[in-house]
Short mmCIF file of N, CA, C and O in Angstrom, two decimals:
data_model
loop_
_atom_site.label_atom_id
_atom_site.label_comp_id
_atom_site.label_asym_id
_atom_site.label_seq_id
_atom_site.Cartn_x
_atom_site.Cartn_y
_atom_site.Cartn_z
N UNK P 7 -13.46 16.55 22.52
CA UNK P 7 -12.83 15.40 22.07
C UNK P 7 -12.80 15.20 20.54
O UNK P 7 -13.79 15.49 19.97
N UNK P 8 -11.69 14.81 19.96
CA UNK P 8 -11.72 14.65 18.55
C UNK P 8 -12.44 13.41 18.08
O UNK P 8 -12.54 12.44 18.77
N UNK P 9 -13.10 13.56 16.86
CA UNK P 9 -13.95 12.59 16.43
C UNK P 9 -13.28 11.18 16.20
O UNK P 9 -13.96 10.23 16.44
N UNK P 10 -11.97 11.11 15.93
CA UNK P 10 -11.33 9.90 15.68
C UNK P 10 -11.16 9.10 16.94
O UNK P 10 -10.80 7.97 16.91
N UNK P 11 -11.35 9.70 18.07
CA UNK P 11 -11.17 8.88 19.33
C UNK P 11 -12.50 8.34 19.76
O UNK P 11 -12.57 7.36 20.49
N UNK P 12 -13.55 9.07 19.55
CA UNK P 12 -14.85 8.58 20.11
C UNK P 12 -15.72 7.84 18.94
O UNK P 12 -16.54 7.08 19.38
N UNK P 13 -15.52 8.04 17.73
CA UNK P 13 -16.24 7.37 16.71
C UNK P 13 -16.27 5.82 16.68
O UNK P 13 -17.26 5.20 16.59
N UNK P 14 -15.06 5.26 16.74
CA UNK P 14 -15.04 3.79 16.54
C UNK P 14 -15.71 3.05 17.83
O UNK P 14 -16.27 2.00 17.61
N UNK P 15 -15.69 3.60 18.97
CA UNK P 15 -16.27 2.96 20.13
C UNK P 15 -17.74 2.83 20.00
O UNK P 15 -18.23 1.67 20.07
N UNK P 16 -18.54 3.86 19.64
CA UNK P 16 -20.01 3.59 19.45
C UNK P 16 -20.29 2.74 18.21
O UNK P 16 -21.16 1.97 18.27
N UNK P 17 -19.41 2.79 17.21
CA UNK P 17 -19.68 1.92 16.02
C UNK P 17 -19.49 0.50 16.48
O UNK P 17 -20.27 -0.27 16.03
N UNK P 18 -18.50 0.13 17.16
CA UNK P 18 -18.33 -1.24 17.57
C UNK P 18 -19.40 -1.67 18.44
O UNK P 18 -19.90 -2.83 18.35
N UNK P 19 -19.92 -0.76 19.35
CA UNK P 19 -21.06 -1.21 20.15
C UNK P 19 -22.30 -1.41 19.44
O UNK P 19 -23.10 -2.30 19.60
N UNK P 20 -22.52 -0.57 18.42
CA UNK P 20 -23.66 -0.58 17.59
C UNK P 20 -23.56 -1.94 16.78
O UNK P 20 -24.66 -2.67 16.61
N UNK P 21 -22.47 -2.30 16.24
CA UNK P 21 -22.35 -3.50 15.48
C UNK P 21 -22.52 -4.72 16.34
O UNK P 21 -23.09 -5.72 15.94
N UNK P 22 -22.07 -4.70 17.60
CA UNK P 22 -22.22 -5.76 18.53
C UNK P 22 -23.73 -5.95 18.80
O UNK P 22 -24.21 -7.08 18.78
N UNK P 23 -24.39 -4.85 18.98
CA UNK P 23 -25.92 -5.01 19.20
C UNK P 23 -26.52 -5.56 17.89
O UNK P 23 -27.61 -6.43 18.13
N UNK P 24 -26.23 -5.20 16.75
CA UNK P 24 -26.81 -5.72 15.62
C UNK P 24 -26.53 -7.23 15.41
O UNK P 24 -27.45 -7.93 15.09
N UNK P 25 -25.31 -7.63 15.67
CA UNK P 25 -24.97 -9.01 15.65
C UNK P 25 -25.90 -9.91 16.58
O UNK P 25 -26.41 -10.92 16.32
N UNK P 26 -26.09 -9.30 17.84
CA UNK P 26 -26.93 -9.98 18.88
C UNK P 26 -28.35 -10.02 18.35
O UNK P 26 -28.92 -11.12 18.47
N UNK P 27 -28.87 -8.95 17.90
CA UNK P 27 -30.26 -8.97 17.38
C UNK P 27 -30.52 -9.79 16.23
O UNK P 27 -31.65 -10.48 16.13
N UNK P 28 -29.58 -9.95 15.29
CA UNK P 28 -29.69 -10.76 14.13
C UNK P 28 -29.05 -12.11 14.26
O UNK P 28 -29.05 -12.94 13.28
N UNK P 29 -28.69 -12.42 15.47
CA UNK P 29 -28.00 -13.77 15.74
C UNK P 29 -26.89 -14.05 14.69
O UNK P 29 -26.74 -15.18 14.22
N UNK P 30 -26.06 -13.03 14.54
CA UNK P 30 -24.87 -13.18 13.63
C UNK P 30 -23.66 -13.60 14.36
O UNK P 30 -23.52 -13.20 15.56
N UNK P 31 -22.80 -14.42 13.75
CA UNK P 31 -21.59 -14.86 14.43
C UNK P 31 -20.44 -14.11 14.02
O UNK P 31 -19.46 -14.13 14.73
N UNK P 32 -20.33 -13.74 12.74
CA UNK P 32 -19.22 -12.97 12.12
C UNK P 32 -19.41 -11.60 12.40
O UNK P 32 -20.49 -10.91 12.17
N UNK P 33 -18.20 -10.89 12.55
CA UNK P 33 -18.17 -9.46 12.67
C UNK P 33 -18.51 -8.80 11.28
O UNK P 33 -18.06 -9.30 10.37
N UNK P 34 -19.11 -7.57 11.29
CA UNK P 34 -19.35 -6.90 10.09
C UNK P 34 -17.97 -6.40 9.42
O UNK P 34 -16.91 -6.52 9.96
N UNK P 35 -18.11 -6.07 8.17
CA UNK P 35 -17.00 -5.56 7.41
C UNK P 35 -17.23 -4.08 7.04
O UNK P 35 -18.41 -3.68 7.16
N UNK P 36 -16.26 -3.38 6.72
CA UNK P 36 -16.35 -1.95 6.36
C UNK P 36 -15.51 -1.42 5.17
O UNK P 36 -14.54 -2.22 4.96
N UNK P 37 -15.96 -0.43 4.56
CA UNK P 37 -15.24 0.25 3.64
C UNK P 37 -15.17 1.74 4.03
O UNK P 37 -16.21 2.34 4.29
N UNK P 38 -14.08 2.40 4.22
CA UNK P 38 -13.96 3.71 4.61
C UNK P 38 -13.31 4.55 3.46
O UNK P 38 -12.13 4.50 3.25
N UNK P 39 -14.14 5.20 2.77
CA UNK P 39 -13.72 6.06 1.64
C UNK P 39 -13.31 7.45 2.20
O UNK P 39 -14.09 8.02 2.95
N UNK P 40 -12.08 7.87 1.84
CA UNK P 40 -11.58 9.06 2.35
C UNK P 40 -11.09 8.83 3.80
O UNK P 40 -11.42 9.66 4.68
N UNK P 41 -10.32 7.84 4.00
CA UNK P 41 -9.96 7.39 5.37
C UNK P 41 -8.89 8.29 5.96
O UNK P 41 -8.72 8.27 7.22
N UNK P 42 -8.30 9.15 5.26
CA UNK P 42 -7.43 10.15 5.86
C UNK P 42 -6.19 9.51 6.57
O UNK P 42 -5.48 8.76 5.93
N UNK P 43 -6.00 9.75 7.88
CA UNK P 43 -4.92 9.14 8.57
C UNK P 43 -5.08 7.62 8.90
O UNK P 43 -4.11 6.97 9.35
N UNK P 44 -6.23 7.06 8.63
CA UNK P 44 -6.50 5.66 8.76
C UNK P 44 -6.67 5.24 10.24
O UNK P 44 -6.81 4.05 10.49
N UNK P 45 -6.82 6.15 11.25
CA UNK P 45 -6.88 5.73 12.56
C UNK P 45 -8.23 4.99 12.84
O UNK P 45 -8.12 3.97 13.60
N UNK P 46 -9.33 5.41 12.32
CA UNK P 46 -10.51 4.68 12.49
C UNK P 46 -10.45 3.24 12.05
O UNK P 46 -10.80 2.31 12.66
N UNK P 47 -9.90 3.13 10.87
CA UNK P 47 -9.59 1.80 10.24
C UNK P 47 -8.72 0.88 11.13
O UNK P 47 -8.97 -0.32 11.37
N UNK P 48 -7.71 1.54 11.64
CA UNK P 48 -6.77 0.79 12.44
C UNK P 48 -7.42 0.35 13.81
O UNK P 48 -7.23 -0.74 14.33
N UNK P 49 -8.24 1.21 14.40
CA UNK P 49 -8.98 0.80 15.68
C UNK P 49 -9.88 -0.30 15.36
O UNK P 49 -9.95 -1.27 16.15
N UNK P 50 -10.73 -0.18 14.28
CA UNK P 50 -11.70 -1.19 14.05
C UNK P 50 -10.99 -2.50 13.74
O UNK P 50 -11.46 -3.60 14.10
N UNK P 51 -9.97 -2.52 12.86
CA UNK P 51 -9.17 -3.65 12.55
C UNK P 51 -8.55 -4.27 13.81
O UNK P 51 -8.69 -5.45 13.96
N UNK P 52 -8.17 -3.51 14.72
CA UNK P 52 -7.55 -4.00 15.98
C UNK P 52 -8.67 -4.75 16.86
O UNK P 52 -8.29 -5.62 17.60
N UNK P 53 -9.91 -4.34 16.74
CA UNK P 53 -10.97 -4.92 17.37
C UNK P 53 -11.53 -6.10 16.62
O UNK P 53 -12.52 -6.67 17.10
N UNK P 54 -10.90 -6.50 15.54
CA UNK P 54 -11.33 -7.76 14.82
C UNK P 54 -12.21 -7.52 13.74
O UNK P 54 -12.58 -8.58 13.08
N UNK P 55 -12.59 -6.35 13.31
CA UNK P 55 -13.31 -6.05 12.04
C UNK P 55 -12.52 -6.08 10.86
O UNK P 55 -11.37 -5.58 10.90
N UNK P 56 -12.95 -6.60 9.76
CA UNK P 56 -12.19 -6.66 8.53
C UNK P 56 -12.79 -5.54 7.62
O UNK P 56 -13.96 -5.42 7.56
N UNK P 57 -11.85 -4.87 7.04
CA UNK P 57 -12.32 -3.74 6.12
C UNK P 57 -11.11 -3.04 5.48
O UNK P 57 -10.02 -3.57 5.50
N UNK P 58 -11.42 -2.10 4.73
CA UNK P 58 -10.35 -1.35 3.97
C UNK P 58 -10.65 0.20 4.05
O UNK P 58 -11.78 0.58 4.07
N UNK P 59 -9.53 0.80 4.19
CA UNK P 59 -9.63 2.25 4.15
C UNK P 59 -8.87 2.70 2.86
O UNK P 59 -7.91 2.25 2.51
N UNK P 60 -9.65 3.62 2.16
CA UNK P 60 -9.16 4.03 0.76
C UNK P 60 -9.03 5.64 0.86
O UNK P 60 -9.96 6.29 1.33
N UNK P 61 -8.01 6.17 0.38
CA UNK P 61 -7.82 7.57 0.26
C UNK P 61 -6.94 7.92 -0.97
O UNK P 61 -6.45 6.98 -1.56
N UNK P 62 -7.03 9.14 -1.43
CA UNK P 62 -6.38 9.55 -2.65
C UNK P 62 -4.87 9.44 -2.56
O UNK P 62 -4.15 9.22 -3.54
N UNK P 63 -4.30 9.71 -1.30
CA UNK P 63 -2.87 9.48 -1.23
C UNK P 63 -2.49 8.82 0.08
O UNK P 63 -3.19 8.87 1.02
N UNK P 64 -1.37 8.12 -0.07
CA UNK P 64 -0.85 7.41 1.27
C UNK P 64 -0.34 8.37 2.22
O UNK P 64 0.30 9.40 1.90
N UNK P 65 -0.58 8.11 3.42
CA UNK P 65 -0.12 8.92 4.63
C UNK P 65 1.05 8.29 5.19
O UNK P 65 1.12 7.03 5.33
N UNK P 66 2.10 9.03 5.78
CA UNK P 66 3.22 8.46 6.38
C UNK P 66 2.90 7.60 7.62
O UNK P 66 3.51 6.57 7.90
N UNK P 67 1.81 8.07 8.35
CA UNK P 67 1.35 7.40 9.51
C UNK P 67 0.91 5.98 9.22
O UNK P 67 1.01 5.09 10.18
N UNK P 68 0.42 5.67 8.04
CA UNK P 68 -0.05 4.31 7.76
C UNK P 68 1.00 3.24 8.03
O UNK P 68 0.65 2.17 8.39
N UNK P 69 2.30 3.62 7.88
CA UNK P 69 3.36 2.66 8.04
C UNK P 69 3.43 2.05 9.45
O UNK P 69 3.92 1.00 9.71
N UNK P 70 2.95 2.81 10.38
CA UNK P 70 3.10 2.37 11.81
C UNK P 70 2.00 1.51 12.21
O UNK P 70 2.03 0.81 13.29
N UNK P 71 0.88 1.41 11.41
CA UNK P 71 -0.25 0.58 11.84
C UNK P 71 -0.05 -0.94 11.78
O UNK P 71 -0.71 -1.62 12.37
N UNK P 72 0.79 -1.40 10.80
CA UNK P 72 1.06 -2.83 10.77
C UNK P 72 0.12 -3.44 9.63
O UNK P 72 -0.84 -2.84 9.06
N UNK P 73 0.29 -4.69 9.40
CA UNK P 73 -0.30 -5.39 8.35
C UNK P 73 -1.85 -5.67 8.51
O UNK P 73 -2.49 -5.94 7.55
N UNK P 74 -2.33 -5.68 9.85
CA UNK P 74 -3.75 -6.02 10.04
C UNK P 74 -4.62 -4.80 9.59
O UNK P 74 -5.80 -5.08 9.39
N UNK P 75 -4.08 -3.66 9.44
CA UNK P 75 -4.91 -2.52 9.01
C UNK P 75 -4.72 -2.41 7.51
O UNK P 75 -3.63 -2.14 6.98
N UNK P 76 -5.81 -2.59 6.76
CA UNK P 76 -5.80 -2.61 5.27
C UNK P 76 -6.12 -1.27 4.77
O UNK P 76 -7.21 -0.82 4.75
N UNK P 77 -5.02 -0.50 4.30
CA UNK P 77 -5.16 0.86 3.85
C UNK P 77 -4.66 0.89 2.45
O UNK P 77 -3.67 0.32 2.07
N UNK P 78 -5.32 1.69 1.51
CA UNK P 78 -4.96 1.71 0.09
C UNK P 78 -5.08 3.18 -0.41
O UNK P 78 -6.11 3.76 -0.13
N UNK P 79 -3.98 3.64 -1.15
CA UNK P 79 -4.09 4.89 -1.78
C UNK P 79 -4.42 4.62 -3.18
O UNK P 79 -3.78 3.97 -3.94
N UNK P 80 -5.65 5.13 -3.64
CA UNK P 80 -6.09 4.91 -4.98
C UNK P 80 -7.16 5.88 -5.36
O UNK P 80 -7.95 6.33 -4.55
N UNK P 81 -7.15 6.23 -6.62
CA UNK P 81 -8.29 7.03 -7.17
C UNK P 81 -9.44 6.16 -7.56
O UNK P 81 -10.52 6.70 -7.53
N UNK P 82 -9.15 4.93 -7.90
CA UNK P 82 -10.23 3.98 -8.23
C UNK P 82 -10.25 2.94 -7.30
O UNK P 82 -9.28 2.42 -6.70
N UNK P 83 -11.53 2.36 -7.05
CA UNK P 83 -11.63 1.19 -6.16
C UNK P 83 -12.18 0.06 -6.89
O UNK P 83 -12.92 0.23 -7.93
N UNK P 84 -11.94 -1.13 -6.44
CA UNK P 84 -12.36 -2.42 -7.20
C UNK P 84 -13.64 -2.77 -6.74
O UNK P 84 -13.78 -3.77 -6.12
N UNK P 85 -14.68 -2.09 -7.11
CA UNK P 85 -16.12 -2.41 -6.70
C UNK P 85 -16.96 -2.37 -7.91
O UNK P 85 -16.68 -1.62 -8.92
N UNK P 86 -17.90 -3.27 -8.09
CA UNK P 86 -18.76 -3.24 -9.24
C UNK P 86 -19.64 -1.99 -9.19
O UNK P 86 -19.73 -1.24 -10.09
N UNK P 87 -20.26 -1.77 -8.05
CA UNK P 87 -21.15 -0.66 -7.83
C UNK P 87 -20.90 -0.09 -6.40
O UNK P 87 -20.93 -0.91 -5.48
N UNK P 88 -20.86 1.21 -6.32
CA UNK P 88 -20.86 1.77 -5.03
C UNK P 88 -21.96 2.85 -5.05
O UNK P 88 -21.79 3.81 -5.84
N UNK P 89 -22.97 2.65 -4.42
CA UNK P 89 -24.13 3.52 -4.37
C UNK P 89 -24.42 4.09 -2.99
O UNK P 89 -24.57 3.31 -2.04
N UNK P 90 -24.66 5.45 -2.90
CA UNK P 90 -24.93 6.05 -1.62
C UNK P 90 -26.09 6.99 -1.86
O UNK P 90 -26.35 7.36 -2.99
N UNK P 91 -26.88 7.16 -0.93
CA UNK P 91 -28.07 8.01 -0.95
C UNK P 91 -28.23 8.74 0.37
O UNK P 91 -28.24 8.21 1.46
N UNK P 92 -28.23 10.10 0.20
CA UNK P 92 -28.43 10.99 1.31
C UNK P 92 -29.81 11.55 1.16
O UNK P 92 -30.03 12.52 0.43
N UNK P 93 -30.83 10.93 1.72
CA UNK P 93 -32.24 11.46 1.51
C UNK P 93 -32.69 12.24 2.75
O UNK P 93 -32.44 11.91 3.83
N UNK P 94 -33.29 13.37 2.42
CA UNK P 94 -33.82 14.17 3.53
C UNK P 94 -35.27 13.96 3.78
O UNK P 94 -35.99 13.90 2.99
#
């Protein structure tokens, strides 16, 4: 099975469990850097999550997703800091 079909389902369940454990009422938000075809962003947005998918270039398929899926083609993003750490 391709990753873009199974990845959003566990993520949505994981976030639902997190909301329940932390007594949160609002759904989590997301930033998807290197979103590619934007399908993950579209599925999460369709489930009520707010977020943005960013890639270096716009894909033709983005046009079919509709306005609820927030996708942007940009080399730069409007964030003060974006910090990631991959520690082993």
